[in-house]
PDB file of C-alpha atoms in Angstrom:
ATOM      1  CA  UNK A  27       0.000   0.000   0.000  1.00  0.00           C
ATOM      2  CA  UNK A  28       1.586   3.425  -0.707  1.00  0.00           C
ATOM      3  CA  UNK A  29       2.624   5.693   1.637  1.00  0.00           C
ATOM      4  CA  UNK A  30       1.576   8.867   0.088  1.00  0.00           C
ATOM      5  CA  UNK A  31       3.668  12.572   0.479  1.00  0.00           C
ATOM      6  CA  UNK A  32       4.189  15.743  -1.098  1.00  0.00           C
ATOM      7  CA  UNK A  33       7.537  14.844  -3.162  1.00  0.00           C
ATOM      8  CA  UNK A  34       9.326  17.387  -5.098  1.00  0.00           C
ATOM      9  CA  UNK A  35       9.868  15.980  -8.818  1.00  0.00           C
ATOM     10  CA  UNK A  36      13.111  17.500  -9.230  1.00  0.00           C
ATOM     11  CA  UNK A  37      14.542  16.087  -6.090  1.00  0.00           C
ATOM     12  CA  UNK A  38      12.718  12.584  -7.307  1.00  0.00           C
ATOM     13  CA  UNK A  39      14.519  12.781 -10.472  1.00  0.00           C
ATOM     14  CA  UNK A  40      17.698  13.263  -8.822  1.00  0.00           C
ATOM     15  CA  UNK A  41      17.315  10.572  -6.885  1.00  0.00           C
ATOM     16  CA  UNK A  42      16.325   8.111  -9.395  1.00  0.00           C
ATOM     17  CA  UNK A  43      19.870   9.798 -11.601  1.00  0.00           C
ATOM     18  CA  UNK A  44      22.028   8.833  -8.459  1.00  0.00           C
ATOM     19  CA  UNK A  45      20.726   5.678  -8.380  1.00  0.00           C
ATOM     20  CA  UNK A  46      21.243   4.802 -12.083  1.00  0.00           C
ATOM     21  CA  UNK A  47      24.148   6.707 -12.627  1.00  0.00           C
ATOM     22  CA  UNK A  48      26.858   3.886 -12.908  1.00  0.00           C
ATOM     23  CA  UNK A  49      24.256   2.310 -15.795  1.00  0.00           C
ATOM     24  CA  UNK A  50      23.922   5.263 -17.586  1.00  0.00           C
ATOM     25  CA  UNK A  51      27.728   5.672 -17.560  1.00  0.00           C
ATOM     26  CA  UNK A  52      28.647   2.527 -18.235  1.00  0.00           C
ATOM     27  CA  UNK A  53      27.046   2.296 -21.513  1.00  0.00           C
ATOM     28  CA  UNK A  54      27.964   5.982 -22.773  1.00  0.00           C
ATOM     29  CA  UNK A  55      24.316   6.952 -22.695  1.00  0.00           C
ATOM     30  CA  UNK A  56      23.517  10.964 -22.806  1.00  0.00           C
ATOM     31  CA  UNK A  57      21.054  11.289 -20.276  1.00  0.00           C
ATOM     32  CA  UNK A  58      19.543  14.537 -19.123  1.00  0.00           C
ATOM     33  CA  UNK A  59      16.363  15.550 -17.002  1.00  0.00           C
ATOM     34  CA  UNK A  60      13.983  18.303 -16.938  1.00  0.00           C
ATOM     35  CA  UNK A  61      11.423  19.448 -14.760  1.00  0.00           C
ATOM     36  CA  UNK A  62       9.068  22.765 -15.463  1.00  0.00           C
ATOM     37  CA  UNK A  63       8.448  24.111 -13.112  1.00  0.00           C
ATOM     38  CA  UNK A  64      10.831  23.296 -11.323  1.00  0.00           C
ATOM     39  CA  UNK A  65       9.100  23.739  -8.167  1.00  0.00           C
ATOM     40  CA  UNK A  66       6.751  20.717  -9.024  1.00  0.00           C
ATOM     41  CA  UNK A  67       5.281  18.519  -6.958  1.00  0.00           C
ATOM     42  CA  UNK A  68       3.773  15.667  -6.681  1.00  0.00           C
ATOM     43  CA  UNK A  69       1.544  13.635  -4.454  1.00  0.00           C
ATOM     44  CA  UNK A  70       2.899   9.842  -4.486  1.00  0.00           C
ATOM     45  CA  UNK A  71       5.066   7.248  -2.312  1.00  0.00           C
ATOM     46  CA  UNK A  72       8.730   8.136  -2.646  1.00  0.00           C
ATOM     47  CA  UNK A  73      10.430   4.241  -3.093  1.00  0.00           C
ATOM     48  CA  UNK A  74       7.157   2.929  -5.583  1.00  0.00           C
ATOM     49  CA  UNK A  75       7.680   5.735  -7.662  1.00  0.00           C
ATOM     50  CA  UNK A  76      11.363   5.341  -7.641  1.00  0.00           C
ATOM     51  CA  UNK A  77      10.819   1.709  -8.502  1.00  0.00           C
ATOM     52  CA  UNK A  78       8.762   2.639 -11.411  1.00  0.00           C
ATOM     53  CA  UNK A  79      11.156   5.425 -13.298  1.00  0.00           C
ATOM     54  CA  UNK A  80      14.385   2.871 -12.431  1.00  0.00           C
ATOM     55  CA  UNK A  81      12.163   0.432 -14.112  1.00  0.00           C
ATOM     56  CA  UNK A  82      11.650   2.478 -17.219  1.00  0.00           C
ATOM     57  CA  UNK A  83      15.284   3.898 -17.140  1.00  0.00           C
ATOM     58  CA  UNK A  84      16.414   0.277 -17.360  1.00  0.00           C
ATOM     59  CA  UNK A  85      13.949  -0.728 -20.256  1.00  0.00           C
ATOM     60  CA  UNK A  86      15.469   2.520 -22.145  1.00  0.00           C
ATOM     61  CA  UNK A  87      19.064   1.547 -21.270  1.00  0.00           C
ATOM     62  CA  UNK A  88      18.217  -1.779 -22.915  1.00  0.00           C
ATOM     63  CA  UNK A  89      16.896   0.070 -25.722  1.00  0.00           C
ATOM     64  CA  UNK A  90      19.604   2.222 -26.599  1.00  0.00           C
ATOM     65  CA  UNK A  91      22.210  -0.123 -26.100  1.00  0.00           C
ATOM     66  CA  UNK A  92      24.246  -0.677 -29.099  1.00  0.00           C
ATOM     67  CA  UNK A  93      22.580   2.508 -30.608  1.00  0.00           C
ATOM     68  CA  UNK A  94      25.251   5.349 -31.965  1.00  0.00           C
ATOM     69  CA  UNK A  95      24.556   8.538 -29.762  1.00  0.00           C
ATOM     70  CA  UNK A  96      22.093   7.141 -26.760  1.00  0.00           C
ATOM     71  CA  UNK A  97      20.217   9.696 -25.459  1.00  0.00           C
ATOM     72  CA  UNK A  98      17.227   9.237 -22.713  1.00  0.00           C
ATOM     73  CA  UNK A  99      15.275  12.052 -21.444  1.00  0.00           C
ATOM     74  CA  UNK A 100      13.306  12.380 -18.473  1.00  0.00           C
ATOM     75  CA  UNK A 101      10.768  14.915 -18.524  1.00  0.00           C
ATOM     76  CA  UNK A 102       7.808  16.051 -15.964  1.00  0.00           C
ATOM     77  CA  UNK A 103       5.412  19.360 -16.304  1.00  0.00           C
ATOM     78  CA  UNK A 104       1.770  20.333 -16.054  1.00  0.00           C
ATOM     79  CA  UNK A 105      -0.523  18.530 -19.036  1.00  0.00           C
ATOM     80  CA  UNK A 106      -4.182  19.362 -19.122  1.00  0.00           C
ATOM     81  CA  UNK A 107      -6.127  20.574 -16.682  1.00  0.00           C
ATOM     82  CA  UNK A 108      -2.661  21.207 -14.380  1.00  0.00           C
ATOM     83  CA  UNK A 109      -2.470  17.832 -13.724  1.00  0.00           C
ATOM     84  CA  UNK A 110       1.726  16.354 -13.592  1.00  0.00           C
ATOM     85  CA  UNK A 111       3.112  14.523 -16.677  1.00  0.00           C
ATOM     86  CA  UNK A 112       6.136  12.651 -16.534  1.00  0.00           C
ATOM     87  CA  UNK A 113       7.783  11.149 -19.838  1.00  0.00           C
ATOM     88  CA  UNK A 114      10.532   9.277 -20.423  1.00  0.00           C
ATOM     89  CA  UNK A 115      11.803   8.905 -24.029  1.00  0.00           C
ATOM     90  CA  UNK A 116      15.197   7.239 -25.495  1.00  0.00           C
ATOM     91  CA  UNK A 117      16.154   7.043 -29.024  1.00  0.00           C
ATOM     92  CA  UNK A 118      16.420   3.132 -29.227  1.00  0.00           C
ATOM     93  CA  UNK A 119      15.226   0.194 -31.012  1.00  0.00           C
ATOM     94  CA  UNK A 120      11.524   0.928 -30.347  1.00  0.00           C
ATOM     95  CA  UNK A 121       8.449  -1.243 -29.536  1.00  0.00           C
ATOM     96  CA  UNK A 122       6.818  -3.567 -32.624  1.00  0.00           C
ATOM     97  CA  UNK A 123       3.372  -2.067 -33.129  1.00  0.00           C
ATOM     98  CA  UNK A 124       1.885  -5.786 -32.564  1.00  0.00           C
ATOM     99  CA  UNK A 125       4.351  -6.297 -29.145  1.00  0.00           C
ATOM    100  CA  UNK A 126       3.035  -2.534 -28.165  1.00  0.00           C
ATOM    101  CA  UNK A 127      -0.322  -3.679 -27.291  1.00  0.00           C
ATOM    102  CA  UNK A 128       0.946  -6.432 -25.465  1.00  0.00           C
ATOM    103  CA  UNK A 129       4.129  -4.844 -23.340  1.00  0.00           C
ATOM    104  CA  UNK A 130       1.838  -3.682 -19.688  1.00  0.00           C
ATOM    105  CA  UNK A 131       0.715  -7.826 -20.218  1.00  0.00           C
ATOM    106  CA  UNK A 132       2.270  -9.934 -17.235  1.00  0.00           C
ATOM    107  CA  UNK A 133       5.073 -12.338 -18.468  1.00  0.00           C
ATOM    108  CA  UNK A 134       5.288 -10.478 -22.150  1.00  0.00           C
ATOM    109  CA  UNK A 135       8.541  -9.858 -22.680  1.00  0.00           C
ATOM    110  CA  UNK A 136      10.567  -8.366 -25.503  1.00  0.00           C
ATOM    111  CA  UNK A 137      13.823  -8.729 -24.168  1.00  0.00           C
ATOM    112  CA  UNK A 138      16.156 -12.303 -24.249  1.00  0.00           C
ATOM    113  CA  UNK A 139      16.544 -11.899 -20.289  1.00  0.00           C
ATOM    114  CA  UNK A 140      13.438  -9.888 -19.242  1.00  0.00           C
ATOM    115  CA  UNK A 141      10.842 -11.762 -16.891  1.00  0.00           C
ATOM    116  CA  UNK A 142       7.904  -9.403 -18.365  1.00  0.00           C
ATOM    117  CA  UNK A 143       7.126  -8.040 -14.556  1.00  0.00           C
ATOM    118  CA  UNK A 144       8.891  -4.924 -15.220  1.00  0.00           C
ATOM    119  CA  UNK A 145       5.850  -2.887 -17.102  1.00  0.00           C
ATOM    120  CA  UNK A 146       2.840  -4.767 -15.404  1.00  0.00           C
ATOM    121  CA  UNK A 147       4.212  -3.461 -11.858  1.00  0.00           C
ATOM    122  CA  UNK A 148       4.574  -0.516 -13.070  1.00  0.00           C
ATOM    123  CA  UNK A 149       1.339   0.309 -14.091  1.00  0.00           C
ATOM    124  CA  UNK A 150       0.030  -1.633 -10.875  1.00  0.00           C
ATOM    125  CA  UNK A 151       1.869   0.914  -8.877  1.00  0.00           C
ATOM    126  CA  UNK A 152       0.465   3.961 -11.080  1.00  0.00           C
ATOM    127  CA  UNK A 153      -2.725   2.603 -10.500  1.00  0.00           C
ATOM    128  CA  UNK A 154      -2.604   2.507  -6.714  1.00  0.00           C
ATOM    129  CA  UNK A 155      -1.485   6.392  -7.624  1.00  0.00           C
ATOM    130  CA  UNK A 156      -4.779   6.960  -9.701  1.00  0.00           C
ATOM    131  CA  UNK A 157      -2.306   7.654 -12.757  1.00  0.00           C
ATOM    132  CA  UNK A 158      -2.001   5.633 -16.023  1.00  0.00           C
ATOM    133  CA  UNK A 159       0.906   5.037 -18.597  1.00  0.00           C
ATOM    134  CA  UNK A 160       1.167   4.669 -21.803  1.00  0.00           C
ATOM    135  CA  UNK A 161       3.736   3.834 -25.023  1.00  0.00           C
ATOM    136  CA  UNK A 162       4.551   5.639 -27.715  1.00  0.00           C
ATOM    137  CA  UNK A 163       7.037   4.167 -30.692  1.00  0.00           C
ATOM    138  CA  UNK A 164       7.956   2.435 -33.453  1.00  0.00           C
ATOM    139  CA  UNK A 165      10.435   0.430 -34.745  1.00  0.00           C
ATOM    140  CA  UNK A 166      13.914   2.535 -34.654  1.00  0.00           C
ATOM    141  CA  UNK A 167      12.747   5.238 -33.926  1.00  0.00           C
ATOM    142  CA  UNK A 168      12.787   4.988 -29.635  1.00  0.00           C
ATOM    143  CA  UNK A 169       9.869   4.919 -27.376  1.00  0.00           C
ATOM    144  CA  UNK A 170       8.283   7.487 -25.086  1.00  0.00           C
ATOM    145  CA  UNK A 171       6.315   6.066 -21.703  1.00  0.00           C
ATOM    146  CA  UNK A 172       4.401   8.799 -20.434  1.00  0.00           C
ATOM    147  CA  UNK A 173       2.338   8.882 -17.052  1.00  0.00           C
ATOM    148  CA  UNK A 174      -0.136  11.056 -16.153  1.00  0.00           C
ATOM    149  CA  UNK A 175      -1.546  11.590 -12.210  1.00  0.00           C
ATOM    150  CA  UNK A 176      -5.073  12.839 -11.885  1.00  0.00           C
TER     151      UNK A 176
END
């Protein structure tokens, strides 16, 4: 069950950086975060939503690997209505259109060593957050995941 707080986005993002830093480095990935405004906040348990954007960060590392300038964005501002938006795009392989519909599926996987847990927990935990994600991409082109809180 989540413990919800006020959380500042910008301090989440940092965070989540720290944490995936030696990743990131490791496979010569340009990585770069934005948040507008950047006093946003947010309304959400610290270590679920930390769980969710490492999740995504590693999906995008996978992504990108083997790609000639890796870049992955994280992003988070006001959409509609002044609710927060938080998107995370990379410049990899991108999702099939047929495996797109399928990727929030428990046990679908994509990837040679993936258990397919990653993306159903994460929208699990978004749910328990009254927010939804959703994929953007095709193939070669990268993928954007984008969540929305109400």
């Amino acid at each position: 069950k989540p413990k919800f707080r006020l959380l500042g986005v910008g301090n989440l993002f940092g965070r989540v950086e720290k944490l995936m830093e030696h990743e990131i480095a490791e496979s010569g990935i340009s990585f770069g975060w934005s948040v507008t405004p950047e006093t946003l906040e947010l309304t959400a348990d610290p270590d679920l939503m930390e769980q969710v954007l490492i999740n995504l960060l590693m999906n995008a590392v996978n992504a990108v690997n083997g790609m000639d300038t890796p870049r992955i964005a994280l992003s988070a501002g006001l959409g509609e209505e002044g609710k927060v938006v938080v998107s995370v795009e990379d410049n990899g392989v991108g999702i099939e259109e047929e495996a797109l519909g399928k990727i929030f599926i428990p046990f679908f996987t994509t990837h040679k060593n993936g258990s397919g847990i990653g993306l159903s927990l994460s929208r699990q935990i978004l749910r328990l957050h009254h927010a939804t994600i959703r994929a953007r991409s095709k193939p070669n082109e990268g993928a954007i995941f984008t969540l929305k809180f109400m």
